[in-house]
Coordinates of N, CA and C in Angstrom, one line a residue:
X1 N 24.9 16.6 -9.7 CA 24.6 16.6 -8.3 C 23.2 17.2 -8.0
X2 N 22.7 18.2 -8.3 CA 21.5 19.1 -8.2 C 20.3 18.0 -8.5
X3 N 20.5 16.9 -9.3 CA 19.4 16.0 -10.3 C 19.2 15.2 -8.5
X4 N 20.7 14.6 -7.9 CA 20.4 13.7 -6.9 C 19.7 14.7 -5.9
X5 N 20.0 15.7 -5.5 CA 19.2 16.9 -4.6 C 17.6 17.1 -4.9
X6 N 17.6 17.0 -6.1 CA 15.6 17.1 -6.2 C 15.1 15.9 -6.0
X7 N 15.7 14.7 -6.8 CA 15.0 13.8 -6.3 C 15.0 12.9 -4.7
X8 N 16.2 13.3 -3.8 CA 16.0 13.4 -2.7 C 15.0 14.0 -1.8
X9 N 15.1 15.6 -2.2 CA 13.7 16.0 -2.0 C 12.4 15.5 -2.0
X10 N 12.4 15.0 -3.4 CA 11.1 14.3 -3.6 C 10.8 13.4 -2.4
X11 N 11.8 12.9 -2.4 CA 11.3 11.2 -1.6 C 10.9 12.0 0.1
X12 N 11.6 13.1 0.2 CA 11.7 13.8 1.8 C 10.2 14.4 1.3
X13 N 9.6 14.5 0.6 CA 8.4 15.1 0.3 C 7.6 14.4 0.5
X14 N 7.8 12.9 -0.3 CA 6.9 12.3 0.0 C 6.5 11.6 1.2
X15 N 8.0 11.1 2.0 CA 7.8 10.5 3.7 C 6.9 11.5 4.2
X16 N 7.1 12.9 4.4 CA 6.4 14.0 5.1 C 5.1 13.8 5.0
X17 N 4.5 13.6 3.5 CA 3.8 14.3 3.0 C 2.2 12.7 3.2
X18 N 2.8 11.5 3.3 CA 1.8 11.0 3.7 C 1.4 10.8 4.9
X19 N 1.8 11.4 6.1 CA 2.0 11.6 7.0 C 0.4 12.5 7.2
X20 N 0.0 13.2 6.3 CA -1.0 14.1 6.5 C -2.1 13.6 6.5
X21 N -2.7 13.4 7.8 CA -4.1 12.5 8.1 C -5.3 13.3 7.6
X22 N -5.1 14.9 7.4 CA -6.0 15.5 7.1 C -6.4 15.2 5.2
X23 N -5.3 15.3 5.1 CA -5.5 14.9 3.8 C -5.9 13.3 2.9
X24 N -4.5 12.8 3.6 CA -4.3 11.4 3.1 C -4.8 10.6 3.9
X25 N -6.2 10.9 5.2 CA -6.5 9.8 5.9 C -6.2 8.2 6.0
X26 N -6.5 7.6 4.7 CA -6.7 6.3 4.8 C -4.7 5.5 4.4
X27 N -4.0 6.9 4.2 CA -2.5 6.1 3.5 C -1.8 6.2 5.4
X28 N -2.5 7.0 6.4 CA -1.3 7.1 7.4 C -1.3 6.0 8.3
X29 N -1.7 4.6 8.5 CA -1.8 3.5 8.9 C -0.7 2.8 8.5
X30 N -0.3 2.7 6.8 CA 0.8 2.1 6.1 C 2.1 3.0 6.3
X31 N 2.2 4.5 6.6 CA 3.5 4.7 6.5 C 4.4 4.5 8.0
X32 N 3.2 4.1 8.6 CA 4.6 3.6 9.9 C 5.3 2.9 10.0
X33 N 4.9 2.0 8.9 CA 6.4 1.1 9.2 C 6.8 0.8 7.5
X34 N 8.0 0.6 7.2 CA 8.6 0.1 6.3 C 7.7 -1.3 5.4
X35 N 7.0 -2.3 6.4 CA 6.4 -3.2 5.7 C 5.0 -2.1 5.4
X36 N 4.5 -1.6 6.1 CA 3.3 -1.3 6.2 C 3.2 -0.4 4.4
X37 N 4.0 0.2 4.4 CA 4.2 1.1 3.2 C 4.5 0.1 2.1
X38 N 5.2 -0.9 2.0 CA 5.3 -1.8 1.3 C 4.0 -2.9 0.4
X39 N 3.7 -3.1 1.6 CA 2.0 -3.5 1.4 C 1.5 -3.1 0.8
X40 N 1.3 -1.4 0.9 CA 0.2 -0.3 0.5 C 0.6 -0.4 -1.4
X41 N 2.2 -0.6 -1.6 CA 2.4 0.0 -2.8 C 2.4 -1.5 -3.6
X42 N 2.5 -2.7 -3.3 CA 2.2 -3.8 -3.5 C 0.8 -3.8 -3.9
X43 N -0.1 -3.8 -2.7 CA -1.7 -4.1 -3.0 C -1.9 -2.8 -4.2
X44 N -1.6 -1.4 -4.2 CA -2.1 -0.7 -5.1 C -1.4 -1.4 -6.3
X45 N -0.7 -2.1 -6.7 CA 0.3 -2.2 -7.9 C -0.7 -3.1 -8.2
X46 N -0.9 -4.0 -7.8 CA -1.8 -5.5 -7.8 C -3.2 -5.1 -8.5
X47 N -3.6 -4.3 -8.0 CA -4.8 -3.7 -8.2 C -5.2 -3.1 -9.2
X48 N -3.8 -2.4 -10.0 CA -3.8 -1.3 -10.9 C -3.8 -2.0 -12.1
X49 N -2.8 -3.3 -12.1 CA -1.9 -4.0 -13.1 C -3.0 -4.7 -13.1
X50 N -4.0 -4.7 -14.4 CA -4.8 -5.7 -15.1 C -4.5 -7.2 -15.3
X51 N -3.0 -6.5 -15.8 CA -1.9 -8.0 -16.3 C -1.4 -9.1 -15.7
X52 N -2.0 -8.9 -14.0 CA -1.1 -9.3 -13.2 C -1.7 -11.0 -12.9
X53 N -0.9 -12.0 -13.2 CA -1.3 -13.1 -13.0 C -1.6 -13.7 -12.0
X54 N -0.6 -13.1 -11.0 CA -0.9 -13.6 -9.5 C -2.4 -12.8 -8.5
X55 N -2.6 -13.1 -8.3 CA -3.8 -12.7 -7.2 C -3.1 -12.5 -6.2
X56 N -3.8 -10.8 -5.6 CA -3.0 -10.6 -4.2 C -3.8 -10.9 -3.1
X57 N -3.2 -11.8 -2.7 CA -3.6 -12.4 -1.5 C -2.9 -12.2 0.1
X58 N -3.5 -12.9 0.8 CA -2.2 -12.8 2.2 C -1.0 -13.7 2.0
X59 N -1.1 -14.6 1.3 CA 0.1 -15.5 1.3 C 0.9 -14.5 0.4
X60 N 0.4 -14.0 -1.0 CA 1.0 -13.4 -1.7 C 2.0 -12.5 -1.1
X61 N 1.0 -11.3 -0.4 CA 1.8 -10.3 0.4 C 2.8 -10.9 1.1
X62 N 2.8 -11.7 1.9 CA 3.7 -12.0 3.1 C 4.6 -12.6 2.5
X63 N 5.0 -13.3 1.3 CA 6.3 -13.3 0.6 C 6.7 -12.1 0.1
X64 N 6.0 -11.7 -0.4 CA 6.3 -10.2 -0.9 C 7.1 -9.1 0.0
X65 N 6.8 -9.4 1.6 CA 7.1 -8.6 2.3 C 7.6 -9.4 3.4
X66 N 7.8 -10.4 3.3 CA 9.0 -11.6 4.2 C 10.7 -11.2 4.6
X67 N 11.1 -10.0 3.9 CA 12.3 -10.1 4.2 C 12.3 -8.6 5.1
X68 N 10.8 -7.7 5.1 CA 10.5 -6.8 6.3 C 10.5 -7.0 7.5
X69 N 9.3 -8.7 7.7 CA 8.7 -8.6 8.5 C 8.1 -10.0 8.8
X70 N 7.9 -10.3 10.1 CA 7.6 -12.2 10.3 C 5.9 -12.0 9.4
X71 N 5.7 -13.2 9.2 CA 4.7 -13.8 8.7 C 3.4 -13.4 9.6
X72 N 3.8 -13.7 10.8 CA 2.4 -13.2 11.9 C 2.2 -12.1 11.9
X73 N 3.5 -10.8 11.8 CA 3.2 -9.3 11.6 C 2.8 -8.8 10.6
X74 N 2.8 -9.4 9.2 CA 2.8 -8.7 8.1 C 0.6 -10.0 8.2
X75 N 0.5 -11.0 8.5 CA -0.8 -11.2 8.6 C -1.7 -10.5 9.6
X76 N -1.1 -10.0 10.9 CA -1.8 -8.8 11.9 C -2.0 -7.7 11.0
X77 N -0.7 -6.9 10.6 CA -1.4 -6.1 9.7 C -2.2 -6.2 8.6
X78 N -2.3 -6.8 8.1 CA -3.3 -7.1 6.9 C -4.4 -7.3 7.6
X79 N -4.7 -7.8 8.7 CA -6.0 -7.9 9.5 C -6.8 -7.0 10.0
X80 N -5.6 -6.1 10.4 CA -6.0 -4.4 11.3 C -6.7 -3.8 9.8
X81 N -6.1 -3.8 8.7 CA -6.2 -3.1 7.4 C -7.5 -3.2 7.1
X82 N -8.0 -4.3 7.3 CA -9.2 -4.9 6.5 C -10.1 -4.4 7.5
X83 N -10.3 -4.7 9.2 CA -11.1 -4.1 10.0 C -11.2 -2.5 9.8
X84 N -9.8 -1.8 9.4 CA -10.1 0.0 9.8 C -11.1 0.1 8.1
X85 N -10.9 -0.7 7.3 CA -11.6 -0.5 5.9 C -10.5 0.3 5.1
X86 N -9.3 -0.1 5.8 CA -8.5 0.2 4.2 C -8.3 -0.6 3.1
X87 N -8.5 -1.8 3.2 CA -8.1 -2.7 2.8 C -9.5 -4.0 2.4
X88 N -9.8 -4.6 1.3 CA -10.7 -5.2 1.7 C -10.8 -6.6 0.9
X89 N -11.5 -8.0 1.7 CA -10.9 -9.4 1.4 C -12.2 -10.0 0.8
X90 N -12.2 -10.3 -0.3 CA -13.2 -10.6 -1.3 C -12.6 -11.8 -1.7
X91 N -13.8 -12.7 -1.6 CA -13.7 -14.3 -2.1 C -13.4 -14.2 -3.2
X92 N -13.0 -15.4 -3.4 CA -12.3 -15.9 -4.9 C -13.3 -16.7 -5.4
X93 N -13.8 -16.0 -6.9 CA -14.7 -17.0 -7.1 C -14.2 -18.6 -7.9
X94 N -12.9 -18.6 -7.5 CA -12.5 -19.7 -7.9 C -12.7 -21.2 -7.2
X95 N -11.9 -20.4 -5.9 CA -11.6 -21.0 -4.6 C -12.0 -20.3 -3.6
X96 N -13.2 -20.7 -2.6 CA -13.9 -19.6 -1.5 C -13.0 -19.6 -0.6
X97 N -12.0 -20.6 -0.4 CA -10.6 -20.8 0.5 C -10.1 -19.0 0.2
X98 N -9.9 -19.0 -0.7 CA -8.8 -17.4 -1.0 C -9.3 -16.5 -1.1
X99 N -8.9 -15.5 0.1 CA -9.3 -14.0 -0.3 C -8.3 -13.3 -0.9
X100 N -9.3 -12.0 -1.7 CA -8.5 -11.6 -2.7 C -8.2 -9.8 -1.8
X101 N -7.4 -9.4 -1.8 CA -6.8 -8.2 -1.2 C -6.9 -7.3 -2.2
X102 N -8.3 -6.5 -2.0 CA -8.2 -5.2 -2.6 C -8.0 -3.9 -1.8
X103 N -7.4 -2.9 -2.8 CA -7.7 -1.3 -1.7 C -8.9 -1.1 -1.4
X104 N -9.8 -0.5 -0.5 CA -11.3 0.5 -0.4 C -10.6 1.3 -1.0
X105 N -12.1 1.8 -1.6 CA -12.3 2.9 -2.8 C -11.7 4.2 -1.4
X106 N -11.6 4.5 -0.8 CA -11.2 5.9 0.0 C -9.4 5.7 -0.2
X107 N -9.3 4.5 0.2 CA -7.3 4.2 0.2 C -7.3 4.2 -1.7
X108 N -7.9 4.0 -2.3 CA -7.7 4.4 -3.8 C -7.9 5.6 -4.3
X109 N -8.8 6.7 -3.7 CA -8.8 8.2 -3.9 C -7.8 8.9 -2.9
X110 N -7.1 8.2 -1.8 CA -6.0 9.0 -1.5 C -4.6 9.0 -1.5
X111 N -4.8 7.7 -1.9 CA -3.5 7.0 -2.8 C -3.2 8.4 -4.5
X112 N -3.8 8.1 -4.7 CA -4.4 8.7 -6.0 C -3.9 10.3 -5.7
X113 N -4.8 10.5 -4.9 CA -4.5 12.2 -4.3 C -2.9 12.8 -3.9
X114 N -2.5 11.5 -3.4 CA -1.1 11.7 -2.8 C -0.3 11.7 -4.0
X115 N -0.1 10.9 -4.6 CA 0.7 10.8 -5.8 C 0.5 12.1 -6.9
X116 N -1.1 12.1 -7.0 CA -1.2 13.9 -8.1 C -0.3 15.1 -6.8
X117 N -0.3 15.1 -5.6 CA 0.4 16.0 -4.8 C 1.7 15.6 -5.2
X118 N 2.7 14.4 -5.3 CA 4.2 14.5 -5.4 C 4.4 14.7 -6.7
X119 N 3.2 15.0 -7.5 CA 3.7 15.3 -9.2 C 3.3 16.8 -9.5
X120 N 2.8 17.4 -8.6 CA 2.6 18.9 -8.9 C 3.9 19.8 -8.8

């Protein structure tokens, strides 16, 4: 029982803990909502994973996050994301049609920051 008690903790650590604008500036946009957070740990996953075949895109996300949130809210937010500069949409040099959904380097150092905080 004590094992489910810390890692509940943990997770109460972490809701709190990205919450902190002083710190985690660029993560407290995503934790307001359930999609928004979703997004955040999607696009970082996409980003991270070399291996990843799919390209994250907006269509991407919005299946990914369809059973959050309608299609027009989860593309508003992706929209807001990209204007505040958390988020940013780089052509595809495949197809100029597709943008590609990466983190800014700031949402990658406090992504980063936050996570070395829930592992200390």
């Amino acid at each position: 029982m004590s094992q489910i008690l810390k890692r509940t903790e943990n997770l109460l650590l972490a809701l709190e803990s990205i919450n902190d604008k002083s710190r985690f500036a660029s993560l407290s946009n995503f934790r307001r909502s359930v999609y928004g957070f979703k997004i955040l740990v999607d696009v970082m996953h996409s980003y991270l994973n070399n291996d990843n075949a799919e390209l994250c895109t907006k269509e991407y996300l919005t299946k990914r996050v369809s059973s959050l949130a309608s299609r027009a809210t989860i593309i508003n937010f992706i929209n807001d994301q990209i204007s505040f500069g958390s988020l940013v949409a780089n052509t595809s040099s495949i197809d100029g049609r597709i943008k590609i959904i990466t983190p800014s380097d700031s949402l990658i150092n406090d992504y980063q920051d936050w996570l070395d905080y829930l592992t200390q």
